[in-house]
Amino acid sequence: MAPDKRCQYLIEKEKIMPYDAEISRNNPSCFLFLIDQSGSMDEKIPAIGKSKAQFVADVLNKTLYQLTIRCGRADGVRNYFEIGVLVYGDNTVRSGFGGELSGSVIHPISAVADHPLRVEERIKTVDDGAGGFIKQGTKFPIWFEPVMSGNTPMCAVFRQVAEVLVDWCDRHPDSYPPIIIHVTDGQSTDGDPELITDQVKLIATHNGDCLVFNLHVDTSDVEPVVFPVTESALPDQFGKMLFRMSSPIPPNLLPVARDYYAGTADGARFLAYKAGIEAIVDFFVIGTRASNLR
């Protein structure tokens, strides 16, 4: 990391503002999704008959669609956010976008809205207004395809994150800091990612350090650990490591977290461990609720 970059890695905490910057077209924020595409993501989730990779892809595509709607105005999709997807597996790290978006990692939300890979027709169940339900067709844009192959180069993906976000923060010094949403189902196969993640969390805008949120996907029926306050709440060493890799929930997201998990305490980390389908969906919704749109 070049020492002459304006983006600082070590910032005195008293100089960090509390994640309160307004998000505007002049000062957008950034969501960077990191998706594990290792071979173990082919495991089926019994309740829905889909693999972990397929379900995560559906949730990510829905999240991207909702972000484009959220930024929509009469004059089009406004660039309040920039969006990136990095995938890792099979000893590679690459952009998770295909087609016209495949050339770079991060794109303005308007470009994402304009360039899905395709739009599928899907069926959803809706209330018929008379106490029953009906099936209804709906358009579902697809930007991200599920892949399941090879190992889990977690260190490599976080090194790529550091390169991408140093540049992004350098170009957006007054913006709400980037949020990294990392989805995995297993342990790193290329070393210990904790030190690299600590360095990522020190990359900052003037409004705060980058935020790292970790979602561990599981197919068992055990109760997930969601938004823990202490490392001791995690049942094993991998969970404890993900706790240390996760950022505290910033003040503006605590009320949102409590809407879904009422017991979320001050100081809770943005981690869901052994998450099933409900917790996976909740995690994406809460994680992308950065506010103060202008």
XYZ file of N, CA, C and O in Angstrom, residues 68-255:
752
model
N -31.089 -1.035 -6.344
C -31.381 -0.203 -7.515
C -32.726 0.500 -7.361
O -32.860 1.676 -7.733
N -33.711 -0.197 -6.800
C -35.018 0.429 -6.563
C -34.888 1.552 -5.539
O -35.473 2.636 -5.697
N -34.118 1.311 -4.511
C -33.950 2.303 -3.450
C -33.317 3.588 -3.967
O -33.594 4.681 -3.457
N -32.489 3.471 -4.989
C -31.824 4.647 -5.560
C -32.598 5.238 -6.727
O -32.135 6.201 -7.347
N -33.755 4.662 -7.039
C -34.541 5.143 -8.168
C -35.279 6.427 -7.849
O -35.854 6.588 -6.775
N -35.244 7.356 -8.772
C -35.976 8.612 -8.680
C -36.629 8.874 -10.034
O -36.442 8.124 -10.983
N -37.380 9.943 -10.134
C -38.070 10.248 -11.388
C -37.097 10.406 -12.548
O -37.442 10.124 -13.706
N -35.887 10.869 -12.259
C -34.905 11.092 -13.320
C -34.005 9.881 -13.545
O -33.013 9.957 -14.266
N -34.322 8.748 -12.926
C -33.531 7.537 -13.126
C -32.906 7.053 -11.835
O -33.247 7.513 -10.730
N -32.000 6.106 -11.949
C -31.302 5.557 -10.785
C -30.131 6.477 -10.443
O -29.217 6.677 -11.248
N -30.191 7.045 -9.259
C -29.136 7.973 -8.829
C -27.995 7.203 -8.159
O -28.227 6.234 -7.428
N -26.796 7.676 -8.361
C -25.610 6.947 -7.899
C -25.269 7.272 -6.442
O -24.227 7.850 -6.131
N -26.184 6.857 -5.550
C -25.925 6.994 -4.126
C -24.934 5.933 -3.636
O -24.284 6.113 -2.607
N -24.875 4.817 -4.362
C -23.997 3.719 -3.965
C -23.142 3.288 -5.140
O -23.535 3.421 -6.305
N -21.964 2.752 -4.811
C -21.171 2.000 -5.767
C -21.100 0.572 -5.246
O -20.995 0.339 -4.035
N -21.187 -0.384 -6.173
C -21.378 -1.780 -5.800
C -20.275 -2.631 -6.404
O -19.945 -2.501 -7.594
N -19.717 -3.524 -5.597
C -18.739 -4.485 -6.091
C -19.045 -5.883 -5.586
O -19.629 -6.055 -4.510
N -18.660 -6.872 -6.376
C -18.760 -8.269 -5.967
C -17.439 -8.946 -6.301
O -16.973 -8.897 -7.447
N -16.817 -9.553 -5.300
C -15.637 -10.378 -5.493
C -15.971 -11.805 -5.085
O -16.572 -12.025 -4.020
N -15.589 -12.762 -5.920
C -15.817 -14.169 -5.596
C -14.469 -14.860 -5.469
O -13.485 -14.466 -6.104
N -14.447 -15.909 -4.637
C -13.196 -16.636 -4.463
C -13.464 -18.127 -4.304
O -14.453 -18.545 -3.719
N -12.574 -18.904 -4.885
C -12.650 -20.360 -4.875
C -11.723 -20.894 -5.948
O -11.361 -20.178 -6.895
N -11.322 -22.162 -5.813
C -10.492 -22.787 -6.849
C -9.214 -21.997 -7.109
O -8.789 -21.843 -8.263
N -8.618 -21.459 -6.035
C -7.360 -20.706 -6.110
C -7.448 -19.418 -6.917
O -6.426 -18.896 -7.376
N -8.646 -18.871 -7.080
C -8.788 -17.632 -7.844
C -9.649 -16.630 -7.088
O -10.496 -17.004 -6.278
N -9.416 -15.356 -7.377
C -10.266 -14.259 -6.924
C -10.598 -13.434 -8.165
O -9.708 -13.097 -8.939
N -11.873 -13.133 -8.363
C -12.269 -12.388 -9.558
C -13.541 -11.603 -9.271
O -14.204 -11.821 -8.254
N -13.878 -10.722 -10.196
C -15.152 -10.017 -10.087
C -16.294 -11.010 -10.218
O -16.255 -11.918 -11.059
N -17.310 -10.831 -9.389
C -18.482 -11.686 -9.459
C -19.491 -11.236 -10.484
O -20.485 -11.938 -10.723
N -19.285 -10.088 -11.080
C -20.166 -9.615 -12.141
C -19.720 -10.215 -13.467
O -18.527 -10.367 -13.740
N -20.705 -10.496 -14.323
C -20.407 -10.966 -15.661
C -20.832 -9.946 -16.698
O -21.225 -8.821 -16.372
N -20.758 -10.344 -17.963
C -21.219 -9.478 -19.041
C -20.474 -8.158 -19.080
O -19.257 -8.099 -18.904
N -21.217 -7.077 -19.281
C -20.608 -5.758 -19.450
C -20.000 -5.207 -18.159
O -19.258 -4.222 -18.201
N -20.303 -5.833 -17.028
C -19.756 -5.367 -15.750
C -18.500 -6.127 -15.337
O -17.930 -5.843 -14.284
N -18.072 -7.089 -16.141
C -17.001 -7.986 -15.723
C -15.619 -7.343 -15.739
O -14.680 -7.881 -15.155
N -15.478 -6.189 -16.379
C -14.162 -5.588 -16.560
C -13.555 -4.977 -15.319
O -12.345 -4.772 -15.266
N -14.358 -4.649 -14.304
C -13.827 -4.067 -13.074
C -14.659 -4.541 -11.896
O -15.735 -5.123 -12.063
N -14.169 -4.276 -10.692
C -14.815 -4.805 -9.492
C -16.001 -3.958 -9.062
O -17.079 -4.467 -8.766
N -15.834 -2.623 -9.017
C -16.845 -1.731 -8.453
C -17.472 -0.881 -9.548
O -16.769 -0.371 -10.434
N -18.808 -0.722 -9.459
C -19.553 0.036 -10.465
C -20.582 0.941 -9.792
O -21.143 0.583 -8.750
N -20.890 2.095 -10.381
C -22.019 2.896 -9.889
C -23.309 2.085 -9.961
O -23.483 1.253 -10.863
N -24.219 2.316 -9.037
C -25.459 1.552 -8.983
C -26.272 1.695 -10.265
O -26.966 0.759 -10.678
N -26.184 2.832 -10.949
C -26.919 2.994 -12.210
C -26.403 2.029 -13.274
O -27.184 1.501 -14.079
N -25.083 1.781 -13.304
C -24.528 0.826 -14.259
C -24.977 -0.589 -13.930
O -25.263 -1.393 -14.827
N -25.046 -0.906 -12.632
C -25.553 -2.216 -12.221
C -27.003 -2.376 -12.677
O -27.389 -3.401 -13.245
N -27.819 -1.337 -12.453
C -29.226 -1.396 -12.853
C -29.375 -1.615 -14.351
O -30.294 -2.327 -14.795
N -28.476 -1.042 -15.139
C -28.596 -1.093 -16.598
C -28.078 -2.386 -17.211
O -28.371 -2.668 -18.385
N -27.316 -3.192 -16.449
C -26.617 -4.313 -17.080
C -26.759 -5.639 -16.327
O -25.747 -6.286 -16.008
N -27.979 -6.089 -16.058
C -28.104 -7.463 -15.560
C -27.711 -8.444 -16.654
O -27.759 -8.117 -17.862
N -27.330 -9.642 -16.261
C -27.036 -10.677 -17.257
C -28.300 -11.062 -18.017
O -28.264 -11.324 -19.214
N -29.414 -11.104 -17.313
C -30.704 -11.451 -17.910
C -31.785 -11.107 -16.899
O -31.492 -10.805 -15.732
N -33.027 -11.167 -17.317
C -34.164 -10.981 -16.413
C -35.045 -12.223 -16.520
O -35.518 -12.570 -17.607
N -35.233 -12.914 -15.391
C -36.041 -14.122 -15.362
C -37.467 -13.808 -14.936
O -37.723 -12.814 -14.241
N -38.381 -14.675 -15.349
C -39.756 -14.619 -14.869
C -39.878 -15.628 -13.727
O -39.639 -16.823 -13.916
N -40.203 -15.129 -12.543
C -40.355 -16.023 -11.392
C -41.764 -15.902 -10.826
O -42.464 -14.925 -11.067
N -42.156 -16.918 -10.081
C -43.482 -16.962 -9.483
C -43.363 -16.719 -7.983
O -42.530 -17.325 -7.306
N -44.179 -15.796 -7.465
C -44.221 -15.571 -6.024
C -45.662 -15.679 -5.547
O -46.613 -15.501 -6.317
N -45.811 -15.994 -4.272
C -47.126 -16.100 -3.654
C -47.461 -14.792 -2.971
O -46.665 -14.283 -2.166
N -48.628 -14.213 -3.292
C -49.015 -12.927 -2.706
C -50.418 -13.028 -2.109
O -51.230 -13.880 -2.507
N -50.696 -12.133 -1.173
C -52.015 -12.047 -0.552
C -53.036 -11.590 -1.588
O -52.806 -10.614 -2.316
N -54.188 -12.287 -1.650
C -55.204 -11.887 -2.635
C -56.184 -10.851 -2.102
O -57.121 -10.449 -2.794
N -55.984 -10.402 -0.852
C -56.851 -9.384 -0.268
C -58.142 -9.919 0.287
O -58.968 -9.151 0.808
N -58.340 -11.226 0.184
C -59.600 -11.819 0.666
C -59.328 -13.002 1.591
O -60.143 -13.928 1.699
N -58.168 -12.994 2.213
C -57.838 -14.056 3.155
C -57.132 -15.240 2.534
O -56.834 -16.223 3.226
N -56.855 -15.179 1.247
C -56.163 -16.274 0.573
C -54.891 -15.804 -0.100
O -54.425 -14.676 0.110
N -54.345 -16.661 -0.926
C -53.095 -16.349 -1.620
C -53.204 -16.762 -3.080
O -53.917 -17.709 -3.422
N -52.501 -16.051 -3.940
C -52.465 -16.381 -5.353
C -51.017 -16.374 -5.839
O -50.144 -15.758 -5.227
N -50.786 -17.093 -6.934
C -49.473 -17.102 -7.571
C -49.407 -15.950 -8.572
O -50.357 -15.718 -9.328
N -48.276 -15.264 -8.571
C -48.134 -14.100 -9.445
C -46.739 -14.086 -10.066
O -45.741 -14.312 -9.384
N -46.670 -13.832 -11.366
C -45.384 -13.726 -12.040
C -44.696 -12.416 -11.704
O -45.342 -11.384 -11.539
N -43.371 -12.450 -11.602
C -42.614 -11.238 -11.315
C -41.272 -11.288 -12.037
O -40.714 -12.370 -12.258
N -40.776 -10.129 -12.432
C -39.479 -10.038 -13.090
C -38.370 -10.089 -12.039
O -38.452 -9.438 -10.999
N -37.318 -10.860 -12.312
C -36.229 -11.039 -11.360
C -34.900 -10.889 -12.098
O -34.460 -11.802 -12.793
N -34.228 -9.731 -11.968
C -32.945 -9.547 -12.665
C -31.852 -10.424 -12.051
O -31.789 -10.615 -10.831
N -30.998 -10.931 -12.903
C -29.884 -11.774 -12.483
C -28.574 -11.081 -12.844
O -28.312 -10.791 -14.025
N -27.771 -10.808 -11.840
C -26.418 -10.269 -12.048
C -25.347 -11.293 -11.682
O -24.232 -11.231 -12.193
N -25.708 -12.197 -10.802
C -24.708 -13.057 -10.159
C -25.119 -14.514 -10.290
O -26.249 -14.876 -9.978
N -24.177 -15.347 -10.756
C -24.438 -16.772 -10.960
C -23.737 -17.603 -9.883
O -22.589 -17.308 -9.523
N -24.396 -18.652 -9.385
C -23.740 -19.521 -8.398
C -22.684 -20.410 -9.042
O -22.898 -20.962 -10.123
N -21.538 -20.529 -8.382
C -20.456 -21.418 -8.796
C -19.968 -22.132 -7.550
O -19.941 -21.541 -6.460
N -19.580 -23.401 -7.691
C -19.128 -24.187 -6.541
C -17.953 -25.047 -6.987
O -18.152 -26.052 -7.669
N -16.727 -24.655 -6.613
C -15.571 -25.406 -7.093
C -14.332 -25.091 -6.262
O -14.057 -23.933 -5.954
N -13.603 -26.119 -5.897
C -12.271 -25.940 -5.342
C -12.216 -25.510 -3.893
O -13.103 -25.795 -3.094
N -11.166 -24.763 -3.573
C -10.846 -24.448 -2.183
C -11.321 -23.048 -1.799
O -12.150 -22.448 -2.479
N -10.768 -22.527 -0.677
C -11.297 -21.304 -0.077
C -10.170 -20.299 0.177
O -9.701 -20.145 1.315
N -9.702 -19.588 -0.849
C -8.582 -18.650 -0.666
C -9.029 -17.326 -0.035
O -9.035 -16.273 -0.679
N -9.345 -17.372 1.245
C -9.896 -16.220 1.949
C -8.874 -15.097 2.111
O -9.220 -13.914 2.035
N -7.616 -15.465 2.340
C -6.586 -14.424 2.456
C -6.452 -13.645 1.150
O -6.343 -12.413 1.154
N -6.492 -14.375 0.045
C -6.332 -13.725 -1.254
C -7.456 -12.737 -1.522
O -7.217 -11.641 -2.055
N -8.685 -13.093 -1.150
C -9.787 -12.171 -1.434
C -9.678 -10.913 -0.582
O -9.939 -9.803 -1.063
N -9.257 -11.039 0.673
C -9.133 -9.844 1.507
C -7.939 -8.977 1.076
O -7.991 -7.753 1.226
N -6.896 -9.580 0.513
C -5.815 -8.756 -0.056
C -6.347 -7.940 -1.231
O -5.997 -6.759 -1.383
N -7.193 -8.566 -2.060
C -7.787 -7.829 -3.174
C -8.704 -6.726 -2.674
O -8.735 -5.621 -3.218
N -9.449 -7.006 -1.610
C -10.318 -5.988 -0.998
C -9.494 -4.779 -0.580
O -9.888 -3.628 -0.818
N -8.363 -5.021 0.058
C -7.522 -3.908 0.519
C -7.103 -3.030 -0.657
O -7.175 -1.794 -0.577
N -6.684 -3.629 -1.765
C -6.268 -2.851 -2.932
C -7.426 -2.027 -3.482
O -7.270 -0.842 -3.802
N -8.585 -2.658 -3.584
C -9.752 -1.973 -4.157
C -10.188 -0.810 -3.276
O -10.477 0.290 -3.759
N -10.224 -1.029 -1.957
C -10.794 -0.019 -1.071
C -9.815 1.106 -0.729
O -10.250 2.219 -0.419
N -8.523 0.845 -0.776
C -7.569 1.950 -0.640
C -7.828 2.967 -1.742
O -7.919 4.179 -1.504
N -7.978 2.470 -2.959
C -8.242 3.359 -4.087
C -9.597 4.048 -3.936
O -9.717 5.259 -4.161
N -10.619 3.291 -3.526
C -11.957 3.874 -3.421
C -11.984 4.978 -2.349
O -12.526 6.072 -2.583
N -11.439 4.707 -1.183
C -11.436 5.713 -0.115
C -10.591 6.924 -0.493
O -10.908 8.055 -0.106
N -9.542 6.702 -1.251
C -8.704 7.798 -1.718
C -9.501 8.756 -2.603
O -9.286 9.969 -2.583
N -10.443 8.191 -3.378
C -11.249 9.009 -4.290
C -12.515 9.560 -3.639
O -13.163 10.447 -4.201
N -12.876 9.037 -2.453
C -14.114 9.456 -1.778
C -13.824 9.724 -0.293
O -14.403 9.101 0.591
N -12.954 10.686 0.000
C -12.517 10.872 1.392
C -13.616 11.326 2.343
O -13.490 11.128 3.559
N -14.685 11.948 1.836
C -15.736 12.471 2.713
C -16.970 11.568 2.777
O -17.981 11.933 3.383
N -16.902 10.390 2.171
C -18.068 9.512 2.083
C -18.248 8.647 3.328
O -17.297 8.411 4.094
N -19.485 8.169 3.501
C -19.742 7.101 4.465
C -18.851 5.930 4.076
O -18.777 5.563 2.907
N -18.146 5.322 5.019
C -17.134 4.319 4.656
C -17.729 3.061 4.029
O -18.885 2.714 4.275
N -16.939 2.365 3.219
C -17.417 1.137 2.576
C -17.818 0.063 3.582
O -17.233 -0.057 4.667
N -18.814 -0.736 3.177
C -19.260 -1.894 3.939
C -18.924 -3.144 3.139
O -19.297 -3.259 1.970
N -18.188 -4.058 3.766
C -17.813 -5.326 3.142
C -18.687 -6.419 3.745
O -18.681 -6.617 4.967
N -19.460 -7.097 2.921
C -20.322 -8.195 3.384
C -19.720 -9.492 2.857
O -19.754 -9.780 1.658
N -19.153 -10.269 3.769
C -18.406 -11.478 3.436
C -19.247 -12.702 3.770
O -19.687 -12.864 4.905
N -19.456 -13.560 2.774
C -20.281 -14.762 2.939
C -19.409 -15.989 2.704
O -18.802 -16.140 1.633
N -19.354 -16.877 3.678
C -18.533 -18.079 3.560
C -19.191 -19.232 4.295
O -20.043 -19.020 5.170
N -18.772 -20.453 3.951
C -19.275 -21.617 4.696
C -18.143 -22.428 5.300
O -18.375 -23.495 5.869
N -16.894 -21.961 5.152
C -15.799 -22.779 5.655
C -14.534 -21.993 5.890
O -14.446 -20.793 5.622
N -13.522 -22.697 6.362
C -12.293 -22.057 6.775
C -11.367 -21.783 5.594
O -11.408 -22.461 4.574
N -10.521 -20.793 5.770
C -9.553 -20.399 4.759
C -8.584 -21.537 4.465
O -8.136 -22.243 5.378
N -8.236 -21.693 3.184
C -7.258 -22.714 2.790
C -5.923 -22.107 2.369
O -5.028 -22.833 1.939
N -5.767 -20.785 2.484
C -4.500 -20.163 2.089
C -3.885 -19.346 3.221
O -3.179 -18.371 2.985
N -4.153 -19.758 4.454
C -3.554 -19.079 5.589
C -4.574 -18.432 6.498
O -5.785 -18.619 6.343
N -4.066 -17.667 7.474
C -4.903 -17.007 8.471
C -5.320 -15.631 7.957
O -4.472 -14.755 7.758
N -6.626 -15.416 7.727
C -7.067 -14.135 7.154
C -7.227 -13.017 8.179
O -7.532 -11.886 7.803
N -7.010 -13.308 9.458
C -7.353 -12.332 10.486
C -6.504 -11.062 10.402
O -7.035 -9.942 10.492
N -5.205 -11.208 10.219
C -4.326 -10.033 10.170
C -4.662 -9.162 8.964
O -4.709 -7.929 9.063
N -4.915 -9.797 7.822
C -5.256 -9.042 6.615
C -6.568 -8.290 6.826
O -6.717 -7.126 6.439
N -7.539 -8.947 7.457
C -8.820 -8.297 7.721
C -8.650 -7.121 8.674
O -9.301 -6.078 8.507
N -7.782 -7.274 9.665
C -7.507 -6.153 10.571
C -6.983 -4.948 9.797
O -7.321 -3.797 10.100
N -6.155 -5.195 8.798
C -5.630 -4.101 7.986
C -6.739 -3.470 7.141
O -6.788 -2.242 6.983
N -7.630 -4.300 6.613
C -8.763 -3.773 5.842
C -9.610 -2.856 6.709
O -10.056 -1.784 6.272
N -9.828 -3.240 7.967
C -10.674 -2.448 8.865
C -10.033 -1.127 9.269
O -10.697 -0.274 9.865
N -8.758 -0.930 8.952
C -8.096 0.343 9.238
C -8.088 1.284 8.039
O -7.690 2.437 8.157
N -8.505 0.797 6.880
C -8.689 1.677 5.725
C -9.915 2.530 6.007
O -10.928 2.037 6.504
N -9.852 3.826 5.720
C -10.898 4.710 6.221
C -11.156 5.885 5.293
O -10.299 6.291 4.514
N -12.360 6.412 5.417
C -12.661 7.766 4.962
C -12.595 8.667 6.195
O -12.355 8.198 7.316
N -12.860 9.955 5.995
C -12.875 10.859 7.142
C -14.019 10.543 8.109
O -14.007 10.997 9.248
N -14.994 9.753 7.655
C -16.174 9.479 8.469
C -16.100 8.168 9.223
O -16.997 7.861 10.000
N -15.050 7.377 9.016
C -14.937 6.130 9.755
C -14.152 5.074 9.003
O -13.851 5.212 7.814
N -13.801 4.026 9.730
C -13.093 2.892 9.148
C -14.048 2.038 8.317
O -15.263 1.996 8.568
N -13.487 1.324 7.343
C -14.279 0.356 6.597
C -14.882 -0.674 7.563
O -14.278 -1.034 8.575
N -16.079 -1.122 7.233
C -16.812 -2.062 8.073
C -16.798 -3.446 7.428
O -17.146 -3.597 6.252
N -16.412 -4.460 8.195
C -16.386 -5.839 7.707
C -17.469 -6.633 8.425
O -17.449 -6.750 9.657
N -18.421 -7.156 7.657
C -19.512 -7.965 8.192
C -19.319 -9.397 7.697
O -19.077 -9.619 6.508
N -19.435 -10.365 8.586
C -19.210 -11.765 8.231
C -20.467 -12.595 8.428
O -21.110 -12.545 9.486
N -20.795 -13.373 7.390
C -21.947 -14.266 7.410
C -21.456 -15.675 7.127
O -20.948 -15.966 6.043
N -21.619 -16.567 8.110
C -21.243 -17.963 7.954
C -22.493 -18.780 7.665
O -23.439 -18.804 8.452
N -22.523 -19.437 6.496
C -23.698 -20.157 6.012
C -23.626 -21.611 6.465
O -22.587 -22.259 6.339
N -24.756 -22.117 6.969
C -24.781 -23.473 7.522
C -26.085 -24.155 7.125
O -27.108 -23.489 6.909
N -26.062 -25.488 7.031
C -27.276 -26.224 6.672
C -27.861 -27.012 7.834
O -28.859 -27.705 7.665
N -27.262 -26.921 8.997
C -27.775 -27.657 10.154
C -28.961 -26.917 10.767
O -29.291 -25.797 10.381
N -29.594 -27.562 11.729
C -30.752 -26.958 12.395
C -30.378 -26.245 13.689
O -31.263 -25.865 14.461
N -29.087 -26.039 13.937
C -28.690 -25.392 15.180
C -29.074 -23.924 15.143
O -29.176 -23.310 14.078
N -29.289 -23.345 16.299
C -29.638 -21.929 16.404
C -28.419 -21.083 16.036
O -27.332 -21.261 16.597
N -28.546 -20.161 15.096
C -27.385 -19.348 14.735
C -27.012 -18.378 15.844
O -27.853 -17.994 16.663
N -25.750 -17.993 15.866
C -25.288 -16.927 16.754
C -25.281 -15.649 15.929
O -24.519 -15.522 14.966
N -26.141 -14.706 16.275
C -26.316 -13.496 15.481
C -25.994 -12.271 16.344
O -26.552 -12.109 17.432
N -25.091 -11.448 15.870
C -24.705 -10.192 16.506
C -24.220 -10.390 17.948
O -24.717 -9.780 18.890
N -23.215 -11.247 18.133
C -22.683 -11.462 19.487
C -21.876 -10.255 19.973
O -21.325 -9.498 19.181
N -21.789 -10.124 21.290
C -21.023 -9.043 21.904
C -19.643 -9.524 22.328
O -18.686 -8.751 22.341
N -19.527 -10.808 22.669
C -18.259 -11.349 23.146
C -17.866 -12.581 22.349
O -18.717 -13.319 21.840
N -16.581 -12.804 22.263
C -16.038 -13.961 21.561
C -16.512 -15.271 22.187
O -16.689 -16.279 21.495
N -16.734 -15.262 23.497
C -17.134 -16.489 24.192
C -18.502 -16.999 23.756
O -18.858 -18.147 24.045
N -19.277 -16.169 23.056
C -20.593 -16.609 22.577
C -20.484 -17.578 21.404
O -21.463 -18.232 21.046
N -19.295 -17.683 20.805
C -19.110 -18.543 19.643
C -18.680 -19.933 20.075
O -17.894 -20.081 21.016
N -19.163 -20.988 19.395
C -18.971 -22.352 19.897
C -17.639 -22.986 19.546
O -17.310 -24.043 20.087
N -16.847 -22.401 18.629
C -15.612 -23.053 18.200
C -14.607 -21.989 17.768
O -14.916 -20.797 17.683
N -13.388 -22.445 17.458
C -12.309 -21.510 17.149
C -12.548 -20.752 15.838
O -12.185 -19.584 15.722
N -13.162 -21.404 14.865
C -13.456 -20.707 13.613
C -14.457 -19.584 13.846
O -14.298 -18.469 13.352
N -15.490 -19.866 14.623
C -16.462 -18.827 14.952
C -15.828 -17.677 15.706
O -16.126 -16.503 15.453
N -14.936 -17.986 16.638
C -14.263 -16.945 17.408
C -13.385 -16.080 16.494
O -13.299 -14.862 16.660
N -12.739 -16.724 15.494
C -11.931 -15.947 14.561
C -12.813 -15.013 13.733
O -12.473 -13.836 13.538
N -13.953 -15.507 13.252
C -14.860 -14.648 12.485
C -15.374 -13.494 13.345
O -15.577 -12.388 12.848
N -15.564 -13.740 14.640
C -15.958 -12.660 15.555
C -14.892 -11.567 15.549
O -15.206 -10.374 15.415
N -13.632 -11.972 15.672
C -12.552 -10.978 15.714
C -12.410 -10.263 14.368
O -11.981 -9.107 14.319
N -12.777 -10.933 13.297
C -12.695 -10.330 11.958
C -13.854 -9.366 11.677
O -13.818 -8.650 10.679
N -14.865 -9.354 12.531
C -16.083 -8.581 12.253
C -16.049 -7.237 12.973
O -15.575 -7.120 14.102
N -16.591 -6.223 12.324
C -16.664 -4.883 12.906
C -17.837 -4.770 13.862
O -18.866 -5.453 13.694
N -17.734 -3.908 14.872
C -18.918 -3.576 15.675
C -19.999 -2.945 14.795
O -19.689 -2.255 13.818
N -21.245 -3.181 15.138
C -22.349 -2.581 14.390
C -22.327 -1.074 14.633
O -22.342 -0.628 15.777
N -22.278 -0.253 13.570
C -22.232 1.200 13.775
C -23.549 1.722 14.330
O -24.604 1.078 14.190
N -23.527 2.892 14.965
C -24.723 3.407 15.649
C -25.952 3.504 14.763
O -27.063 3.219 15.204
N -25.775 3.893 13.499
C -26.950 4.089 12.640
C -27.629 2.781 12.257
O -28.791 2.779 11.844
N -26.920 1.644 12.383
C -27.514 0.356 12.037
C -28.043 -0.407 13.252
O -28.757 -1.400 13.088
N -27.722 0.041 14.457
C -28.217 -0.663 15.648
C -29.747 -0.712 15.706
O -30.321 -1.779 15.975
N -30.477 0.397 15.435
C -31.943 0.302 15.460
C -32.484 -0.671 14.414
O -33.479 -1.368 14.667
